[in-house]
Coordinates of N, CA, C and O in Angstrom, one line a residue:
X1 N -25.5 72.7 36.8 CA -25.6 71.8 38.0 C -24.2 71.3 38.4 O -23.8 71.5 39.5
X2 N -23.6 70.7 37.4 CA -22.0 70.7 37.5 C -21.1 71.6 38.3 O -20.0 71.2 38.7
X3 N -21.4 72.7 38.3 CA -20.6 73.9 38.4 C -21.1 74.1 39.8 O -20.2 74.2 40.6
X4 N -22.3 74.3 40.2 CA -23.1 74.3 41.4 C -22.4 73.2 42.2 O -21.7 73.5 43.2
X5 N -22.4 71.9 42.0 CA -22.0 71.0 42.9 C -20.6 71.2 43.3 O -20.3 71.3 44.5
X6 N -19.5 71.5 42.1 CA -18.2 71.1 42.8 C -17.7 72.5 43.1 O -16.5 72.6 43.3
X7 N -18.8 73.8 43.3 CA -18.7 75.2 44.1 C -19.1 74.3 45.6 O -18.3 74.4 46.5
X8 N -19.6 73.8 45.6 CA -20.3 73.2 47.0 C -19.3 72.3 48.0 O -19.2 72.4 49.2
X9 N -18.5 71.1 46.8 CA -17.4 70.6 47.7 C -15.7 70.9 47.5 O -14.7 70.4 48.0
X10 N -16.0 72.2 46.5 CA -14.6 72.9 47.3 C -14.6 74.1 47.8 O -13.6 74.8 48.1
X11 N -15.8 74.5 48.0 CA -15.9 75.3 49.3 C -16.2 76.9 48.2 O -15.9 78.0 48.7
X12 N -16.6 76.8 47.2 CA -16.6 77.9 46.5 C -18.2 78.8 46.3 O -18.5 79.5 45.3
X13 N -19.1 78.6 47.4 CA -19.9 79.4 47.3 C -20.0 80.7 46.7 O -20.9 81.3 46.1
X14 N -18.7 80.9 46.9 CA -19.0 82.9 46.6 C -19.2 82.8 45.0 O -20.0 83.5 44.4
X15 N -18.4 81.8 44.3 CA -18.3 82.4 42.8 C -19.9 81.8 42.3 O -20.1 82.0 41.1
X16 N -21.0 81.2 43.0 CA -22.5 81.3 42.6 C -23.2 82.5 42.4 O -23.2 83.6 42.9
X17 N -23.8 82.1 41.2 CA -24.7 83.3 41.3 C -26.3 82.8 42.1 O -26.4 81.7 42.6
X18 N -27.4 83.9 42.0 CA -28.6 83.6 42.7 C -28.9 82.1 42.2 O -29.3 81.2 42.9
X19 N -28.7 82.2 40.5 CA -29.8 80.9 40.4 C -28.7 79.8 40.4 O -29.1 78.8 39.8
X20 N -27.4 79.7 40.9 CA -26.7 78.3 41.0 C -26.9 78.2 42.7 O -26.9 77.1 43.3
X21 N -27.2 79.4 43.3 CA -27.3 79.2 44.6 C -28.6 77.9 44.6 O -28.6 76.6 44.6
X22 N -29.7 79.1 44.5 CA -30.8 78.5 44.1 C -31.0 76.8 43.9 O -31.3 76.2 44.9
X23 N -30.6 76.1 42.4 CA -30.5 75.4 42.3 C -30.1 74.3 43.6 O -30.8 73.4 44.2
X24 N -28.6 74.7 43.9 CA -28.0 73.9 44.2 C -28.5 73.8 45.3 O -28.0 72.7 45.7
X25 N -29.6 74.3 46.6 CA -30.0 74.5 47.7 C -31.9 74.0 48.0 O -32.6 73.8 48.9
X26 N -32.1 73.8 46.3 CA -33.7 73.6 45.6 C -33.7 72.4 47.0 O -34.5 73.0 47.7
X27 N -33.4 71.7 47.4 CA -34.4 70.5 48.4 C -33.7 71.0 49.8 O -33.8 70.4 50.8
X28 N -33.2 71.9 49.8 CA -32.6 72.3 51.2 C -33.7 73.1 52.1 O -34.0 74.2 51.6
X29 N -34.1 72.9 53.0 CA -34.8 73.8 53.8 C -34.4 75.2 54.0 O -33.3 75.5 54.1
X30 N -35.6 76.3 53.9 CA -35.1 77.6 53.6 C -36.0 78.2 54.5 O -37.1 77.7 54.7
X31 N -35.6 79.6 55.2 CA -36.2 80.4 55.7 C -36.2 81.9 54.9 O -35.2 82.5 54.5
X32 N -37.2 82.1 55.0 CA -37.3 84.1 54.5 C -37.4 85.3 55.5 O -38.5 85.7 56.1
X33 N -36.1 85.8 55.6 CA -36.0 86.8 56.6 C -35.8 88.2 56.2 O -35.3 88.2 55.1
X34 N -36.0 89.3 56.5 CA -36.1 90.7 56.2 C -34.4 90.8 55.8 O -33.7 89.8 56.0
X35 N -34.1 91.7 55.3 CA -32.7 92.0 54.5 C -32.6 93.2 55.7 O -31.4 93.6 55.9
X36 N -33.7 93.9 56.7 CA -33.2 94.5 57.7 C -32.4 94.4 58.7 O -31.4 95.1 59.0
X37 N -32.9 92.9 59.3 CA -32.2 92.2 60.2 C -30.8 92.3 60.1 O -30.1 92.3 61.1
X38 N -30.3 92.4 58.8 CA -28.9 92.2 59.1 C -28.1 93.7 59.3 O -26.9 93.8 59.6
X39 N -29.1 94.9 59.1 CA -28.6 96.1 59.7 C -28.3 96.2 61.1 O -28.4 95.5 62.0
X40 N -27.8 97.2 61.1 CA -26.5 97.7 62.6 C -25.7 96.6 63.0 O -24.9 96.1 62.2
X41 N -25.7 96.0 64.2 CA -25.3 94.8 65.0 C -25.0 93.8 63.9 O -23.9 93.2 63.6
X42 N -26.2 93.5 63.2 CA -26.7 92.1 62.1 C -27.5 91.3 63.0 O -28.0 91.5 64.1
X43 N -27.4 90.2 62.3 CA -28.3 89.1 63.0 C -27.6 88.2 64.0 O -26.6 87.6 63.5
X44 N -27.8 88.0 64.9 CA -26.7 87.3 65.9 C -26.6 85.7 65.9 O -27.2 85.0 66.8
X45 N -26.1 85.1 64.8 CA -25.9 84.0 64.5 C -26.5 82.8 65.4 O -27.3 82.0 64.8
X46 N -26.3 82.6 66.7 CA -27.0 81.8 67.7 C -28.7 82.0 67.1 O -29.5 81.1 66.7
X47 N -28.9 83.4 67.1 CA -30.6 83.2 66.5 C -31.1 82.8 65.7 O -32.2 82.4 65.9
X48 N -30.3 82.9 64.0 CA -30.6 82.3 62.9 C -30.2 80.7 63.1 O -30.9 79.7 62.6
X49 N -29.2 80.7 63.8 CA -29.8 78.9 63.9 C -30.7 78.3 64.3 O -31.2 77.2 63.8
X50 N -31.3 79.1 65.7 CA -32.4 78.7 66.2 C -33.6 79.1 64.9 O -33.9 78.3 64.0
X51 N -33.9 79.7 65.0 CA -34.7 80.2 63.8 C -34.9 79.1 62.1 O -35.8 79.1 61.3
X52 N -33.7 78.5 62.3 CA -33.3 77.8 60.7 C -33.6 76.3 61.6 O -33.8 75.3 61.0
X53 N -33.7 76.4 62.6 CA -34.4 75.0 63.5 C -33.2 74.1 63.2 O -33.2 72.9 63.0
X54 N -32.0 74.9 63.2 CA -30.4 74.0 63.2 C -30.1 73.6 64.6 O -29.3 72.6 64.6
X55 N -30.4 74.1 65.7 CA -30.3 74.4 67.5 C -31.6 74.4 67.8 O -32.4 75.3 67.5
X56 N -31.9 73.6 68.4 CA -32.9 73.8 69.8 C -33.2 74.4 70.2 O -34.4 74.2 70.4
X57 N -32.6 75.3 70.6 CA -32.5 76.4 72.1 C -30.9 77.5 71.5 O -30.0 77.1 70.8
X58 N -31.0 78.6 72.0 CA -29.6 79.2 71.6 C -29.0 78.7 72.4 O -27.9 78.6 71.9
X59 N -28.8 78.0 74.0 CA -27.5 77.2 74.7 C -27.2 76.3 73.8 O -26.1 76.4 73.4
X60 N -28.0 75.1 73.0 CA -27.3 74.4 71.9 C -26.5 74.9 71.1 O -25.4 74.4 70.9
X61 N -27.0 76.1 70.3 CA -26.6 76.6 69.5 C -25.6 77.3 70.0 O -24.6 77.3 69.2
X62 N -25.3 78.2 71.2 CA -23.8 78.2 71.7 C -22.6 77.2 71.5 O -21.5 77.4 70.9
X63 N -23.0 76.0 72.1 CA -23.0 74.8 72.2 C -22.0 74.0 71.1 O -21.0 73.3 71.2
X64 N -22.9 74.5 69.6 CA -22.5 73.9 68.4 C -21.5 75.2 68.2 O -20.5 75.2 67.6
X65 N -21.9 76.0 68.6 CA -20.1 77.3 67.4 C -19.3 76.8 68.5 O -18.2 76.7 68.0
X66 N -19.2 76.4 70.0 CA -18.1 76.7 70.6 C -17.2 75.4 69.8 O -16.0 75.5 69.6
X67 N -18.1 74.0 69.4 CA -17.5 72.9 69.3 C -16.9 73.0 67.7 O -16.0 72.3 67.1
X68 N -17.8 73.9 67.3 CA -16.8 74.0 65.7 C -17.6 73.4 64.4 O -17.2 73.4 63.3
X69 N -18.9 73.0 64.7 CA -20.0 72.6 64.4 C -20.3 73.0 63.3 O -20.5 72.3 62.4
X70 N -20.5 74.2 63.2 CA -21.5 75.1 62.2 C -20.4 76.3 61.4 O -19.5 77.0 61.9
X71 N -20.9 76.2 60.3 CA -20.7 77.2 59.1 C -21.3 77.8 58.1 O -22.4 77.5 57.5
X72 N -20.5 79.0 57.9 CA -21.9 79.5 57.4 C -21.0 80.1 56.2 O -19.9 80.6 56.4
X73 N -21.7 80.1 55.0 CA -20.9 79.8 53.8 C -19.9 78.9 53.7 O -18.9 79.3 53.1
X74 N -19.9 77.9 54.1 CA -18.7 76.5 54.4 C -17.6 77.5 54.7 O -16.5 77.4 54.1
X75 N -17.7 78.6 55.7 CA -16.7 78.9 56.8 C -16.9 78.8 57.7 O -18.0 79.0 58.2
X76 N -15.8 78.1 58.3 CA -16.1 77.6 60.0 C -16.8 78.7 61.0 O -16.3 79.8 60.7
X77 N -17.5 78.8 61.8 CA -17.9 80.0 62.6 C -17.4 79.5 63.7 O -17.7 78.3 63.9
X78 N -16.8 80.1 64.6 CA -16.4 79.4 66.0 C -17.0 80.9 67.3 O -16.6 80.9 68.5
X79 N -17.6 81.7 66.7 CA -17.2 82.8 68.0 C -19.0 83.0 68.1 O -19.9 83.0 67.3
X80 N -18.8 83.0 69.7 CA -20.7 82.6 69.7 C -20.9 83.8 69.8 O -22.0 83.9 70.3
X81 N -20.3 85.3 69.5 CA -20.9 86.6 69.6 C -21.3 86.8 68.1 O -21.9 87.9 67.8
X82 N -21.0 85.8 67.3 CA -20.8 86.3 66.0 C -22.3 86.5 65.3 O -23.5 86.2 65.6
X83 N -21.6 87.2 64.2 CA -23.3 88.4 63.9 C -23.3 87.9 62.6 O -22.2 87.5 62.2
X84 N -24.6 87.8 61.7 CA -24.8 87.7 60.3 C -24.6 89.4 59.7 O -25.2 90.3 60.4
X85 N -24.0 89.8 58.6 CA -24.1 91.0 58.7 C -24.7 91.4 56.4 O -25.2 90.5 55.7
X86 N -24.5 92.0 56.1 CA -24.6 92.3 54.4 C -23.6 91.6 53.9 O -23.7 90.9 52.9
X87 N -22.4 91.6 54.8 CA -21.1 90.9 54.0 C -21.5 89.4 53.7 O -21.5 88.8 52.6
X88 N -21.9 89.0 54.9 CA -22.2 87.4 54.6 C -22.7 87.4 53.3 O -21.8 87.1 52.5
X89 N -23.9 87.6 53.0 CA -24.6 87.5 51.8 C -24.0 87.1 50.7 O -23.0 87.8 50.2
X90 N -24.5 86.3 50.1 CA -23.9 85.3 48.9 C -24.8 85.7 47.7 O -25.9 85.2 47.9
X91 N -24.9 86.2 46.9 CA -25.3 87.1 45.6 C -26.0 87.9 45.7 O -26.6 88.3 44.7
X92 N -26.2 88.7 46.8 CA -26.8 89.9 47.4 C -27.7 89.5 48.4 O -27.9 90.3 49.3
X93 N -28.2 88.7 48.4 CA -29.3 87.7 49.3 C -29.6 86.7 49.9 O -30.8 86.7 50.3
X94 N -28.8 85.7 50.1 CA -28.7 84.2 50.7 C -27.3 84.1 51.4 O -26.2 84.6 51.0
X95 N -27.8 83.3 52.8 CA -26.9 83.0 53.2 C -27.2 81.2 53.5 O -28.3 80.6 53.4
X96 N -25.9 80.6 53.8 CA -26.2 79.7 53.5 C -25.4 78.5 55.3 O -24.2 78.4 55.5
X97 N -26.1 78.1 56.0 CA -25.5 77.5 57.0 C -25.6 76.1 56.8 O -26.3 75.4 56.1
X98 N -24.5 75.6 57.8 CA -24.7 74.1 57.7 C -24.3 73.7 59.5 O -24.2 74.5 60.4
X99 N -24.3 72.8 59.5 CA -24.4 71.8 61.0 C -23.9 70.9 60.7 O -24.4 70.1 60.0
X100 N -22.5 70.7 61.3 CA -21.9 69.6 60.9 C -21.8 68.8 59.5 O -21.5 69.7 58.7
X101 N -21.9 67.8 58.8 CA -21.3 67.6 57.6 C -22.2 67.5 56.1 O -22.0 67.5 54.9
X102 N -23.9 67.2 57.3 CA -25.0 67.1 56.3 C -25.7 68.3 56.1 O -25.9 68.9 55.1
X103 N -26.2 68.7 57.5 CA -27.6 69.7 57.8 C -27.2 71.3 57.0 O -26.6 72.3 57.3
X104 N -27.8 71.0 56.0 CA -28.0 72.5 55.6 C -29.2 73.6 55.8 O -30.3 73.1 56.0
X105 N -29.1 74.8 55.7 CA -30.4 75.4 55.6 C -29.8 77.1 55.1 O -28.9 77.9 55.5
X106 N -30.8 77.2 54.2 CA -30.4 78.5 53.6 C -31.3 79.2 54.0 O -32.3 78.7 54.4
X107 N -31.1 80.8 54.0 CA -31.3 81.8 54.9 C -31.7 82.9 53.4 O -30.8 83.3 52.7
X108 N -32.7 83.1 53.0 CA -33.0 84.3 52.2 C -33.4 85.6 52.3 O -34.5 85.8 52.8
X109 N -32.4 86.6 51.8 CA -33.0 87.8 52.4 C -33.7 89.0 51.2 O -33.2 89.4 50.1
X110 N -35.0 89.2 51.8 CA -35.4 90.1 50.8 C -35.9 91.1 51.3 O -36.4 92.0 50.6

């Protein structure tokens, strides 16, 4: 749990495995999405927010990457064409977004 938290506030997601992801995300809101989706193109980030009910509407969710808002593996995303793709993926399978400094929601793909 130790190890999970301070991967979390120094920005070290990657070195998680599934079950520190897991843990550390246990009361966070999660969605389960096909591991397809992220084939060809990937998933076009504005949609998984909408989808993760982070954005309203995809103009919000434009809205929030143009302003610098949203991250995804605690990397800033700023480009509103931007795609979820396999690379994202955080131990083969989660990805992890946030909204500004609280809102998290993790993205599971199977």
């Amino acid at each position: 749990a130790e190890r999970a938290a301070q991967a979390l506030f120094e920005g070290a997601l990657t070195a998680l495995d599934a079950g520190g992801i897991e843990q550390l995300f246990s009361e966070a809101p999660s969605t389960a999405l096909e591991l397809s989706a992220l084939d060809g193109a990937g998933l076009p980030l504005v949609d998984a927010l909408v989808r993760a009910q982070l954005a309203g509407s995809k103009g919000a969710a434009r809205r929030d990457l143009e302003g610098g808002g949203i991250y995804v593996n605690d990397q800033r995303a700023s480009e509103v064409a931007r795609a979820l793709s396999r690379n994202d993926l955080l131990a083969g399978r989660f990805v992890v977004l946030r909204k500004g400094k609280k809102s998290y929601h993790l993205l599971r793909f199977s």
